[in-house]
Tab-separated table of C-alpha atoms in Angstrom:
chain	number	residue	atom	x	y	z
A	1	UNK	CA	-25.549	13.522	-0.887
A	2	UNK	CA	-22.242	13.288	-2.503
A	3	UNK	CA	-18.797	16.177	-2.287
A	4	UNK	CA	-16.873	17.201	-5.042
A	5	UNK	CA	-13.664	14.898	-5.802
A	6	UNK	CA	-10.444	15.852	-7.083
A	7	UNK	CA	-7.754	13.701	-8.078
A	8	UNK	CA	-4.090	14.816	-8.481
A	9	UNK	CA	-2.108	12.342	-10.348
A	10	UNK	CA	-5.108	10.749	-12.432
A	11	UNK	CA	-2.595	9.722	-15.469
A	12	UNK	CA	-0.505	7.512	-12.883
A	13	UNK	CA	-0.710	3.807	-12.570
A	14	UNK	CA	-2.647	4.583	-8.899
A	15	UNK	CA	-4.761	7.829	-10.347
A	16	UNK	CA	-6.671	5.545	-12.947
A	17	UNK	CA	-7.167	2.617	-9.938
A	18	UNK	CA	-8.731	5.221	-7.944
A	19	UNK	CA	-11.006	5.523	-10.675
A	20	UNK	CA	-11.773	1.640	-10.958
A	21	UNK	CA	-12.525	1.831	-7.313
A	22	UNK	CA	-14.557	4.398	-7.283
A	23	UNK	CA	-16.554	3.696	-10.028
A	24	UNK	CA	-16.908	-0.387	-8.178
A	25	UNK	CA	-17.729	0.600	-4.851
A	26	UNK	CA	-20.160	3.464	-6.288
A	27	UNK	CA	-18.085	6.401	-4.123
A	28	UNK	CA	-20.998	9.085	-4.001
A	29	UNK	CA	-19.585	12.375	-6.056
A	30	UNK	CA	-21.619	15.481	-6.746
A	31	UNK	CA	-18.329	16.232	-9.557
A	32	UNK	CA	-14.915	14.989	-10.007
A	33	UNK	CA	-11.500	16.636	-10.983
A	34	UNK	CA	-9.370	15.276	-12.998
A	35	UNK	CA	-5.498	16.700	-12.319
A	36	UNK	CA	-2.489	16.049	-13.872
A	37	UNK	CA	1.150	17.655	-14.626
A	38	UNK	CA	0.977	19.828	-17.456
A	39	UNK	CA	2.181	17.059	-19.719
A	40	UNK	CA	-1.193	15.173	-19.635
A	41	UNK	CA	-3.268	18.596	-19.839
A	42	UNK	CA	-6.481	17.781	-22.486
A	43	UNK	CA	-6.002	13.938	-22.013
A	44	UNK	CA	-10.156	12.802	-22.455
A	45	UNK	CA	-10.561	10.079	-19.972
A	46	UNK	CA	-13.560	7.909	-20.044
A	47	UNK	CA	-15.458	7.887	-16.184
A	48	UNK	CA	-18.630	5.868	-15.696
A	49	UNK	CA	-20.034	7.173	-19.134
A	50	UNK	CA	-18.901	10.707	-19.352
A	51	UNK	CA	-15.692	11.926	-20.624
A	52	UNK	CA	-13.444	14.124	-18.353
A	53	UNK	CA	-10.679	16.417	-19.564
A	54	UNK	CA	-7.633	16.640	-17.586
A	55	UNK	CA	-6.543	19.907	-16.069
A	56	UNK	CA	-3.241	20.950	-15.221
A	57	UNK	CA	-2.427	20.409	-11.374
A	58	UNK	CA	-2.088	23.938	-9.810
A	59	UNK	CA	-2.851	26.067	-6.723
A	60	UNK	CA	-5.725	27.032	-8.526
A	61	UNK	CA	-7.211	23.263	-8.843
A	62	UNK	CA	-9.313	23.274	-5.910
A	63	UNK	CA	-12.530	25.808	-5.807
A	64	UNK	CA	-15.040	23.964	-4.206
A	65	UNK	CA	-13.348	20.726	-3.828
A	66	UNK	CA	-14.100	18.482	-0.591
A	67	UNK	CA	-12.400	15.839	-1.171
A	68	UNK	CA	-8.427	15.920	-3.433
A	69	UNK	CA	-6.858	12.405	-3.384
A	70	UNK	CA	-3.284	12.803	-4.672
A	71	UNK	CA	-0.878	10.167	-6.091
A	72	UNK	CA	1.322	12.543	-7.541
A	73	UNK	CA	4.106	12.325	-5.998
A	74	UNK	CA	6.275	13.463	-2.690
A	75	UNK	CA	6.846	16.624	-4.297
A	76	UNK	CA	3.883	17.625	-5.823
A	77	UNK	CA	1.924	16.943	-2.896
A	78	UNK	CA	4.272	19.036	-0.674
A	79	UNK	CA	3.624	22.189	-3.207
A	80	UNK	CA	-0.294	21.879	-3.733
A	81	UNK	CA	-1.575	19.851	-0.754
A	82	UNK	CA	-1.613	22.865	1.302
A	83	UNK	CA	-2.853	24.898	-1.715
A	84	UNK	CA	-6.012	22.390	-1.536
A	85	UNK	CA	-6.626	22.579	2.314
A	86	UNK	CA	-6.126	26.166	2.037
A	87	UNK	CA	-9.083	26.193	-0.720
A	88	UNK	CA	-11.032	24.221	1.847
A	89	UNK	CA	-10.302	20.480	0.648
A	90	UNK	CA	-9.402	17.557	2.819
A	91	UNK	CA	-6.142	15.577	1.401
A	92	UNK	CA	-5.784	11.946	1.265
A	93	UNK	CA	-2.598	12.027	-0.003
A	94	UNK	CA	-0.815	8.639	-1.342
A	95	UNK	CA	3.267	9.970	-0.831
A	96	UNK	CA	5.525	9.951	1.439
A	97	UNK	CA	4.941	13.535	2.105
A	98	UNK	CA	3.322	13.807	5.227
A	99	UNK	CA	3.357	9.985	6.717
A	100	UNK	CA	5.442	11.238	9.543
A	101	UNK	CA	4.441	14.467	10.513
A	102	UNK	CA	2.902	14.457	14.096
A	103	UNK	CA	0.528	17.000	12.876
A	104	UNK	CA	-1.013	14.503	9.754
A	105	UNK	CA	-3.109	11.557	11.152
A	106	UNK	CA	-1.464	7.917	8.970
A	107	UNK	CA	-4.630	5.898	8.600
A	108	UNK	CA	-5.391	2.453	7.769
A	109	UNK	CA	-9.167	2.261	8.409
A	110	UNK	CA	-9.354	-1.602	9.524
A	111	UNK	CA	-6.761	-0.303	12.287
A	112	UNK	CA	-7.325	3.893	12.990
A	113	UNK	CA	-10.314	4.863	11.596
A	114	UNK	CA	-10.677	7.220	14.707
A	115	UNK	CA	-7.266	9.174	13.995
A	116	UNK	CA	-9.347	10.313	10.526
A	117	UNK	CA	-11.377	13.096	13.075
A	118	UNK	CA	-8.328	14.992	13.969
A	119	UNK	CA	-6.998	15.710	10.637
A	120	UNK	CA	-6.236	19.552	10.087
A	121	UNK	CA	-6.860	19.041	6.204
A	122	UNK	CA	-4.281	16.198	5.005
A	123	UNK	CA	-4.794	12.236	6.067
A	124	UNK	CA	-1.859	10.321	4.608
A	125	UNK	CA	-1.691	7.211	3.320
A	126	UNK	CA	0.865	4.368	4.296
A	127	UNK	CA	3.309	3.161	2.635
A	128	UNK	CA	2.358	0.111	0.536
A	129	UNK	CA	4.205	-2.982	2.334
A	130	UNK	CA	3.154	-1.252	5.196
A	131	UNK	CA	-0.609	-1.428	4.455
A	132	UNK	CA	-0.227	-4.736	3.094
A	133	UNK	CA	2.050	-5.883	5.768
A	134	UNK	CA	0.270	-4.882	9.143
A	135	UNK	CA	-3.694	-5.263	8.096
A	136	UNK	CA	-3.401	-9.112	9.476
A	137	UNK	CA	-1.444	-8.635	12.220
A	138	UNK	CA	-3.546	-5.631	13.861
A	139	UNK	CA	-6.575	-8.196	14.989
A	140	UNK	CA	-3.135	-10.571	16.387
A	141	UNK	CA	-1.548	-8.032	18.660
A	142	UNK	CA	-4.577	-6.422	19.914
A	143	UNK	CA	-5.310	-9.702	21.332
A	144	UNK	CA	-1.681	-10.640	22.348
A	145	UNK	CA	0.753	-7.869	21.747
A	146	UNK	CA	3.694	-8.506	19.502
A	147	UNK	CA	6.965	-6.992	20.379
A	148	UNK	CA	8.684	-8.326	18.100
A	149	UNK	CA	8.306	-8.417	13.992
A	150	UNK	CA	11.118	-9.717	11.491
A	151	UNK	CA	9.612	-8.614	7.691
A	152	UNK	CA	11.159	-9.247	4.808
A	153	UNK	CA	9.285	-8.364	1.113
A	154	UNK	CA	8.962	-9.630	-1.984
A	155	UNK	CA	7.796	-6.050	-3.997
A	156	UNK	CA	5.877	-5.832	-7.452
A	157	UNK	CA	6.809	-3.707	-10.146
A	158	UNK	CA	3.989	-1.502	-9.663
A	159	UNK	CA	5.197	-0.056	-6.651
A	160	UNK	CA	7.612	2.631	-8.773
A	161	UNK	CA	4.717	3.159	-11.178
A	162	UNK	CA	3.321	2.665	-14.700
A	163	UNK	CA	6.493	2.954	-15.983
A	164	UNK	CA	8.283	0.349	-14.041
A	165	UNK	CA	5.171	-2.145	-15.064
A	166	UNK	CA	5.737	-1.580	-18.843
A	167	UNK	CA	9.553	-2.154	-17.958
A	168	UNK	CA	9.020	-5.749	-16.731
A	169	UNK	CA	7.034	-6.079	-19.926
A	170	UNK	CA	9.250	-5.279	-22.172
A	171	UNK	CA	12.587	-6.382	-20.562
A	172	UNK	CA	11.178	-10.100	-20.379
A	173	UNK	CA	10.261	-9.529	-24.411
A	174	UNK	CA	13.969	-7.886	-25.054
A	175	UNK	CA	15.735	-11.095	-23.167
A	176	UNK	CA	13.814	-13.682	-24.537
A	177	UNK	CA	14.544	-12.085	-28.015
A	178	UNK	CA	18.431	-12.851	-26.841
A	179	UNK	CA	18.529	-9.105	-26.914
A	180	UNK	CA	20.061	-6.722	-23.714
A	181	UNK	CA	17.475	-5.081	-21.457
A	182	UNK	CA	16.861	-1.987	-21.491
A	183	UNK	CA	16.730	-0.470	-18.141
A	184	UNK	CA	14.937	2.990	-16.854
A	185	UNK	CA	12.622	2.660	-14.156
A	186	UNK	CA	14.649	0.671	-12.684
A	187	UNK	CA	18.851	0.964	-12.086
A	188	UNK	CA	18.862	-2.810	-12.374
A	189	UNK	CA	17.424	-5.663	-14.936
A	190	UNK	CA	14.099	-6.662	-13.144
A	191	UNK	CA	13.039	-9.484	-15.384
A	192	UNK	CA	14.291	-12.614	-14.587
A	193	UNK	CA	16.015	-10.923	-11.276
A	194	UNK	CA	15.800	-9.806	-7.939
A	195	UNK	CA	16.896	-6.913	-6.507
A	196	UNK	CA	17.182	-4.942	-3.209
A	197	UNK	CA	14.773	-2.189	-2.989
A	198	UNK	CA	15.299	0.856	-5.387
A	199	UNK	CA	14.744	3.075	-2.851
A	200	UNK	CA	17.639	5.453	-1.467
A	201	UNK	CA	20.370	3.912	1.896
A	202	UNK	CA	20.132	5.431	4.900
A	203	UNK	CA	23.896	5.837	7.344
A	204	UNK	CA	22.548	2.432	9.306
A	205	UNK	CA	22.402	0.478	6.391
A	206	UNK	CA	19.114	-0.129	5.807
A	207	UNK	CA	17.239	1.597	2.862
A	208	UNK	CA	14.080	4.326	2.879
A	209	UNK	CA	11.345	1.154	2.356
A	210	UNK	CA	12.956	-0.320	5.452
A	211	UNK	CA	13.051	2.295	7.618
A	212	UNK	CA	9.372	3.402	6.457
A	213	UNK	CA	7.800	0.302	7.669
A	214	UNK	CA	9.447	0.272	10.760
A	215	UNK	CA	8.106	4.140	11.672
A	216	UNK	CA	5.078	3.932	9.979
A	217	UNK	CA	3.781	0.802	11.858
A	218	UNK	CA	5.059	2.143	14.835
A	219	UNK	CA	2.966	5.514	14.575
A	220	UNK	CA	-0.327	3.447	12.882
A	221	UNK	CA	0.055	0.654	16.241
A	222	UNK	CA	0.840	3.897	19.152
A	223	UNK	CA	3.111	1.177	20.058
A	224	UNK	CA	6.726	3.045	19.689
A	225	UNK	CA	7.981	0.256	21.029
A	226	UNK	CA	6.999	-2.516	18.994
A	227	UNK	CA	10.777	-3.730	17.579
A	228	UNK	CA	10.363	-4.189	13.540
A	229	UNK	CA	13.461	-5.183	11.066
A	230	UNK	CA	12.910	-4.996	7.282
A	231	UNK	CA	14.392	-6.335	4.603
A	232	UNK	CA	12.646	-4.964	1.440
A	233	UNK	CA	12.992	-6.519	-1.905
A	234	UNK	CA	12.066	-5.805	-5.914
A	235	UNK	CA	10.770	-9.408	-7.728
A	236	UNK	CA	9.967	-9.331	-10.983
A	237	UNK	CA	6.321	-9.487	-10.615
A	238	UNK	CA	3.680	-7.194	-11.544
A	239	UNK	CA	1.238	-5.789	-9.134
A	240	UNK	CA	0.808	-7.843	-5.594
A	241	UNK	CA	3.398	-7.572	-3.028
A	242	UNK	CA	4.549	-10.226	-0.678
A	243	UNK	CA	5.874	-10.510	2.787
A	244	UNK	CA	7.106	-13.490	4.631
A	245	UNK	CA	6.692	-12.092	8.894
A	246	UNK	CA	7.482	-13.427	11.795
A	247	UNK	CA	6.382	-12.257	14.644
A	248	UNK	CA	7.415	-12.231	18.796
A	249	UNK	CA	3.888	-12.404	21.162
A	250	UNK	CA	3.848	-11.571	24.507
A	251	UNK	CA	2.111	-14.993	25.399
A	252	UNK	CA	1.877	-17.757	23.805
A	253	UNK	CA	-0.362	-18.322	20.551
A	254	UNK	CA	-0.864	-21.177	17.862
A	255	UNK	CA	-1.708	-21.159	14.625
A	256	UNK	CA	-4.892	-22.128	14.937
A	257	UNK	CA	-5.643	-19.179	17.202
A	258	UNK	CA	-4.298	-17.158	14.178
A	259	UNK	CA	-6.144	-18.725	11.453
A	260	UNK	CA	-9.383	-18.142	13.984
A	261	UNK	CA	-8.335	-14.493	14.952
A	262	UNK	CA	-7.750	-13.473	11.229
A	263	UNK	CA	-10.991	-15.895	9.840
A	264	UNK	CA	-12.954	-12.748	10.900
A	265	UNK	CA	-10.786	-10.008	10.654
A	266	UNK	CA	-11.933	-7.210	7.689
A	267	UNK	CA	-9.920	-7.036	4.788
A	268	UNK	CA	-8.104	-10.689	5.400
A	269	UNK	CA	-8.650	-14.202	3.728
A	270	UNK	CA	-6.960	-16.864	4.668
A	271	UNK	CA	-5.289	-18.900	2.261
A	272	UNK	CA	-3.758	-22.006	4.425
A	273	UNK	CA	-4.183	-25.172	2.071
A	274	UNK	CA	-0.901	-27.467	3.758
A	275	UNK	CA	-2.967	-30.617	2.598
A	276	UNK	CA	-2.144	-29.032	-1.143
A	277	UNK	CA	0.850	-27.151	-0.110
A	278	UNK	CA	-1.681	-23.620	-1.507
A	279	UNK	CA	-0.772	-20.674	-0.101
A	280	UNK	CA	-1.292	-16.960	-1.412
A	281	UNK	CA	0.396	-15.899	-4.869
A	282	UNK	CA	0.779	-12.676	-6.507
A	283	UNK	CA	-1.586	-13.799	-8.958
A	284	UNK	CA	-4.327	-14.636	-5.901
A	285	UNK	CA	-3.979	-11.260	-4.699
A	286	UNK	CA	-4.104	-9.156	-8.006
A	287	UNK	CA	-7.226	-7.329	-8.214
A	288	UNK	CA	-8.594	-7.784	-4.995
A	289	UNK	CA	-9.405	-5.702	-1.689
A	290	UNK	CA	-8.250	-8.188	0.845
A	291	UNK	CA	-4.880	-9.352	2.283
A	292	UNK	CA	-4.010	-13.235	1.771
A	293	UNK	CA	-2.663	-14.650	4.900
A	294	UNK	CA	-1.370	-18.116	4.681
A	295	UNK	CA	1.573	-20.516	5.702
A	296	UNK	CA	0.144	-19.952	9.241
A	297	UNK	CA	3.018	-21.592	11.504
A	298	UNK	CA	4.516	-21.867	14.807
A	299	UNK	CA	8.201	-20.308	15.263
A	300	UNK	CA	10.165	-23.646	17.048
A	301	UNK	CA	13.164	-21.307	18.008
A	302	UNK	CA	11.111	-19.229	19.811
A	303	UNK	CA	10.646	-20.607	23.338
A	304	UNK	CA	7.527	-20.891	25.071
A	305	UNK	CA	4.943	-20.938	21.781
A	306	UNK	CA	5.104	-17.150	21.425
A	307	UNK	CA	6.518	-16.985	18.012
A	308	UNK	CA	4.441	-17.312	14.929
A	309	UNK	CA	5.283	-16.762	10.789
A	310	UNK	CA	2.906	-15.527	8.199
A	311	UNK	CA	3.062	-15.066	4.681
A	312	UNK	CA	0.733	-12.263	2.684
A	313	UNK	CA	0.105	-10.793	-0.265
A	314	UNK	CA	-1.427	-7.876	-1.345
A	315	UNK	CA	-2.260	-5.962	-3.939
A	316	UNK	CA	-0.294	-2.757	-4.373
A	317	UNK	CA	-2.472	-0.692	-6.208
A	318	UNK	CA	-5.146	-1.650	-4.674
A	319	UNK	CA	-5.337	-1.841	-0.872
A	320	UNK	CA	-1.597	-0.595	-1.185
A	321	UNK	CA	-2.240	2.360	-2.488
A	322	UNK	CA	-6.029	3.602	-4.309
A	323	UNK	CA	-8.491	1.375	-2.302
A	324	UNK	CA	-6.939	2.448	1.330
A	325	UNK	CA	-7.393	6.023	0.379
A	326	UNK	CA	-10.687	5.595	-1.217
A	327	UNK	CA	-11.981	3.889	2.471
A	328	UNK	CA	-10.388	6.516	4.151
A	329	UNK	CA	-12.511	9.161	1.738
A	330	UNK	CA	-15.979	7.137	2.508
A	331	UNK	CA	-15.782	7.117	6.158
A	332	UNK	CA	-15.283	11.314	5.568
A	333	UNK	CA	-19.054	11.454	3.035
């Protein structure tokens, strides 16, 4: 038995990975919406061998839908999300939105699949280097709490969309031509550079990524006092974040209780290759589900063996972004 889908955003560098996803992992759908702003309205898109048109993303949108997935946008999710739960749909939505209302459940299903049963019509999704971040150190600190986290990423270009994608694209043709970049997506040249994270400064300094991780994780973990400082960076890469962490236990731990802890965990593989010096990549971790833990090591300044670093990579659009919400739809059909 499948539900009806809707997806706001479809147009978007996450709406057309939903698609990929579901169409991979064979997401059972009775009929599917596709939504958009009224830019893309009459776009044909191709879906496992029909052809959709896209609709204009109203209040209206949702008659009979059970399930809307939105990655349109803060915004737009804050005007028709409750326009869809009204209509009777349940909201995974991808923004910002909702992430830290007490009302909204924040799920990662390899961590709180339970918090999915007490939604009240919206389940948001996490923020990307939050997803990506905290999927391999869940299976750590339920076995030996960490108190302590130090994160500091290394964020594609996908993260601020299709647009910021094509920008890297183009801005590596422009500068190799010998001619200036052009820069939109971006208020900085991304080729060839790195950059602190686009995203708006908060009064203490640190800027909106930052402060995300540190709340979201905080709400995902029910651990409010888990202590977390960010440092959250653009590369010029395309779609797979990174994230060099180092984390305070409890007790002690070594790495090989790591690499054995996270050997099993879901959504993990371990990529710890010292003898080759092979550790994850952006280009490992494009196009897949899992997170890439490698560079497994003890922290020496930390006494007593209770310190440990990690280094991931993920795949924004992926289990950033489309596949976490797509899990978080199956476990609801």
């Amino acid at each position: 038995m499948g539900c009806n889908l809707a997806i706001a955003g479809i147009t978007g560098a996450v709406g057309q990975e939903f698609l990929s996803i579901l169409e991979e992992r064979n997401f059972p759908f009775d009929s599917i919406k596709m939504l958009a702003s009224s830019r893309s309205k009459g776009k044909k898109i191709e879906f496992k061998g029909k052809t959709y048109t896209v609709e204009e993303l109203t209040n209206d949108s949702f008659d009979g839908v059970d399930i809307a997935l939105f990655s349109a946008g803060a915004s737009r999710s804050k005007e028709f999300g409750p326009a869809a739960v009204k209509a009777g749909a349940v909201v995974v939505d991808n923004s910002s939105a909702f992430r830290m209302d007490p009302e909204v459940p924040l799920v990662i299903p390899e961590i709180n699949p339970q918090e999915i049963a007490n939604n009240k019509g919206i389940i948001a999704n996490p923020n990307c280097s939050t997803i990506i971040g905290i999927v391999p150190i869940w299976p750590l600190h339920q076995v030996n709490p960490v108190k302590r986290m130090v994160v500091s990423t290394y964020q594609a270009a996908s993260g601020a969309g299709q647009s910021a994608m094509k920008e890297l694209e183009t801005q590596s043709q422009e500068i190799l031509d010998g001619k200036k970049p052009t820069c939109n997506a971006f208020p900085y040249q991304i080729a060839f550079n790195v950059f602190s994270h686009n995203s708006s400064m908060k009064p203490n300094g640190y800027n909106e990524e930052e402060m995300k991780m540190v709340n979201e994780t905080r709400k995902i973990f029910a651990c409010p006092e888990i202590m977390i400082t960010c440092t959250c960076i653009r590369i010029p890469v395309f779609r797979a974040h990174c994230e060099s962490i180092n984390l305070e236990f409890t007790n002690p731990i070594t790495p090989d209780q790591v690499r054995e802890l996270l050997s099993t965990a879901p959504g993990v593989t371990v990529m710890d290759d010292r003898e080759h010096n092979r550790f994850p990549m952006p280009i490992d971790a494009s196009g897949k589900d899992d997170v890439l833990v490698g560079r497994i090591r003890q922290d020496e300044s930390i006494a007593g063996n209770r310190g440990i670093n990690i280094w991931v990579a993920g795949d924004q659009l992926r289990k950033g972004a489309a596949l976490n919400a797509v899990q978080i739809a199956e476990k609801m059909v």
